[in-house]
Amino acid sequence: MEVVILPGSRQIGRLAADAIEALLRQKPDAVLGLATGSSPLPVYDELSRRHLEEGLDFSRAHAFALDEYVGLEPGHPESYREVIRREFTDRVNIDPANVHSPDGTAEDLQAACQEYEDAIRERGGVDLQILGVGTDGHIGFNEPGSSLVSRTRIKTLIEQTRKDNARFFRSIDDVPHHVVTQGLGTILDARHVILLATGAQKAQAVRDFVEGPVAAICAASVLQLHPHATILIDEAAASSLRLADYYRHAFENKPKWQGL
Ligand code: F6R
């Protein structure tokens, strides 16, 4: 796990975009894993800028979203399918047919989860997965207690997560209780994961998953088992880390050719 501490979200967005750009230049039909929420927005802004101003090409890329609320009608502005479209994929030249989300409206949700797993596998797996982290340490919507080898399935949100996400809805009563999310095992299969976290409200979760034990109580800690996990955080999110100085030293002395 590589921890990179940066001054703020603009720098985080640029560094994550550098990794995605390098991947697309080397593999134009790369498979991207997309998260929603506030954390990835600077990355999507930077990628769309590079597309518009520098011609960064997504025409052959594919994308799979991490998760989706259960029961929001198709086209609901807060369904993650819509959020991904609005915040990212409509702003670059990715083919909408290549952008996939779990189906939170399927009559047979379990079958839809299996189909989603199959679709990721048939596309060759995710090359680069963008992640945020919840204040309770969730990634995707793998809440505390999630199996470390779980696959795409239905989960029940913890009340704190519904409160955290209420800012996107008219009221907390509108935040669904259930979601479909890629599992921790699904996320671990991605070839590279980049997790982004900013702000003091994430400091405890960051400390727990980076330096605490690997345990289902903090789902993101499973990333300690990933061979290529990059954690991009700002000073506030890094403020509880014991080894912050070491992470800074290691990154400052990293040869540039290594990339992320
Ligand atoms: C979103 C997702 C969640 C968020 C997490 C942090 O697709 O999977 O794990 O990444 O809840 O959300 P923000 O970035 O809004 O703090």
Short mmCIF file of C-alpha atoms in Angstrom, two decimals, residues 109-237:
data_model
loop_
_atom_site.label_atom_id
_atom_site.label_comp_id
_atom_site.label_asym_id
_atom_site.label_seq_id
_atom_site.Cartn_x
_atom_site.Cartn_y
_atom_site.Cartn_z
CA LEU A 109 -31.54 -8.48 -7.71
CA GLN A 110 -29.44 -11.52 -6.94
CA ALA A 111 -29.40 -12.58 -10.57
CA ALA A 112 -28.53 -9.00 -11.56
CA CYS A 113 -25.57 -9.06 -9.13
CA GLN A 114 -24.26 -12.26 -10.72
CA GLU A 115 -24.70 -10.76 -14.19
CA TYR A 116 -22.68 -7.74 -13.10
CA GLU A 117 -19.85 -9.95 -11.88
CA ASP A 118 -19.97 -11.85 -15.18
CA ALA A 119 -19.90 -8.63 -17.19
CA ILE A 120 -16.77 -7.40 -15.37
CA ARG A 121 -15.04 -10.73 -15.90
CA GLU A 122 -16.02 -10.96 -19.57
CA ARG A 123 -14.55 -7.50 -20.14
CA GLY A 124 -11.23 -8.75 -18.72
CA GLY A 125 -11.49 -7.27 -15.22
CA VAL A 126 -10.99 -3.74 -13.95
CA ASP A 127 -7.60 -2.19 -14.74
CA LEU A 128 -7.87 0.79 -12.42
CA GLN A 129 -10.46 1.20 -9.69
CA ILE A 130 -11.17 4.61 -8.15
CA LEU A 131 -12.42 4.44 -4.56
CA GLY A 132 -13.59 6.77 -1.82
CA VAL A 133 -13.88 5.68 1.81
CA GLY A 134 -16.82 6.12 4.17
CA THR A 135 -16.42 7.52 7.66
CA ASP A 136 -17.03 3.95 8.88
CA GLY A 137 -14.31 2.58 6.60
CA HIS A 138 -16.59 1.27 3.85
CA ILE A 139 -15.42 1.01 0.25
CA GLY A 140 -18.11 0.60 -2.35
CA PHE A 141 -20.98 0.09 0.05
CA ASN A 142 -19.25 -2.72 1.92
CA GLU A 143 -20.29 -1.70 5.39
CA PRO A 144 -18.52 -2.95 8.56
CA GLY A 145 -18.80 -6.72 8.83
CA SER A 146 -18.64 -7.30 5.07
CA SER A 147 -16.91 -10.50 4.09
CA LEU A 148 -13.39 -9.79 2.89
CA VAL A 149 -14.00 -12.11 -0.08
CA SER A 150 -17.53 -10.87 -0.91
CA ARG A 151 -18.76 -10.43 -4.47
CA THR A 152 -21.43 -8.08 -5.88
CA ARG A 153 -24.53 -8.35 -3.69
CA ILE A 154 -27.23 -6.49 -1.77
CA LYS A 155 -26.20 -4.68 1.42
CA THR A 156 -28.05 -2.68 4.06
CA LEU A 157 -26.63 0.78 4.77
CA ILE A 158 -25.57 1.72 8.27
CA GLU A 159 -27.45 4.72 9.63
CA GLN A 160 -24.29 6.86 9.64
CA THR A 161 -23.81 6.29 5.90
CA ARG A 162 -27.44 7.30 5.24
CA LYS A 163 -26.80 10.45 7.31
CA ASP A 164 -23.54 11.14 5.42
CA ASN A 165 -25.34 10.79 2.08
CA ALA A 166 -28.47 12.71 3.08
CA ARG A 167 -26.77 15.86 1.74
CA PHE A 168 -27.51 14.62 -1.79
CA PHE A 169 -31.24 14.09 -1.10
CA ARG A 170 -34.13 16.32 0.01
CA SER A 171 -34.17 14.60 3.39
CA ILE A 172 -32.67 11.55 5.05
CA ASP A 173 -36.01 9.79 4.61
CA ASP A 174 -35.34 9.72 0.88
CA VAL A 175 -31.98 7.90 1.26
CA PRO A 176 -32.55 4.22 0.42
CA HIS A 177 -31.72 1.62 3.06
CA HIS A 178 -30.46 -0.93 0.55
CA VAL A 179 -27.79 -0.91 -2.12
CA VAL A 180 -26.11 -3.22 -4.60
CA THR A 181 -22.33 -3.06 -4.32
CA GLN A 182 -19.30 -4.76 -5.75
CA GLY A 183 -17.90 -6.94 -3.00
CA LEU A 184 -14.51 -6.64 -1.36
CA GLY A 185 -13.34 -9.67 -3.34
CA THR A 186 -14.54 -7.97 -6.54
CA ILE A 187 -12.63 -4.79 -5.66
CA LEU A 188 -9.49 -6.78 -4.80
CA ASP A 189 -9.52 -8.24 -8.32
CA ALA A 190 -8.90 -4.80 -9.87
CA ARG A 191 -5.29 -4.59 -11.06
CA HIS A 192 -4.69 -1.17 -9.47
CA VAL A 193 -6.84 0.61 -6.90
CA ILE A 194 -6.56 4.31 -6.09
CA LEU A 195 -8.41 5.44 -2.98
CA LEU A 196 -9.01 9.16 -2.42
CA ALA A 197 -9.86 10.77 0.90
CA THR A 198 -9.91 14.37 2.07
CA GLY A 199 -10.93 16.20 5.22
CA ALA A 200 -10.65 15.64 8.95
CA GLN A 201 -13.88 13.63 9.00
CA LYS A 202 -11.98 10.84 7.17
CA ALA A 203 -8.91 10.86 9.46
CA GLN A 204 -10.06 8.06 11.74
CA ALA A 205 -11.16 5.80 8.90
CA VAL A 206 -7.84 6.40 7.12
CA ARG A 207 -5.88 5.59 10.25
CA ASP A 208 -7.94 2.43 10.83
CA PHE A 209 -7.63 1.01 7.34
CA VAL A 210 -4.02 2.01 6.64
CA GLU A 211 -2.45 1.21 10.01
CA GLY A 212 -5.00 -0.92 11.83
CA PRO A 213 -5.54 -4.67 11.52
CA VAL A 214 -7.11 -6.24 8.44
CA ALA A 215 -10.61 -6.81 9.73
CA ALA A 216 -14.17 -6.80 8.43
CA ILE A 217 -15.08 -4.10 10.97
CA CYS A 218 -13.13 -1.72 8.72
CA ALA A 219 -13.79 -2.91 5.17
CA ALA A 220 -11.15 -0.72 3.52
CA SER A 221 -8.44 -2.48 5.53
CA VAL A 222 -8.73 -5.31 3.01
CA LEU A 223 -6.67 -3.07 0.69
CA GLN A 224 -3.65 -4.03 2.79
CA LEU A 225 -3.91 -7.35 0.94
CA HIS A 226 -3.91 -5.71 -2.50
CA PRO A 227 -0.60 -5.85 -4.39
CA HIS A 228 -1.08 -2.38 -5.95
CA ALA A 229 -3.12 -0.03 -3.78
CA THR A 230 -2.45 3.72 -3.84
CA ILE A 231 -3.95 5.96 -1.16
CA LEU A 232 -4.13 9.68 -2.04
CA ILE A 233 -5.07 11.85 0.94
CA ASP A 234 -4.82 15.46 2.06
CA GLU A 235 -3.15 16.66 5.26
CA ALA A 236 -6.43 16.66 7.22
CA ALA A 237 -7.26 13.06 6.29
#
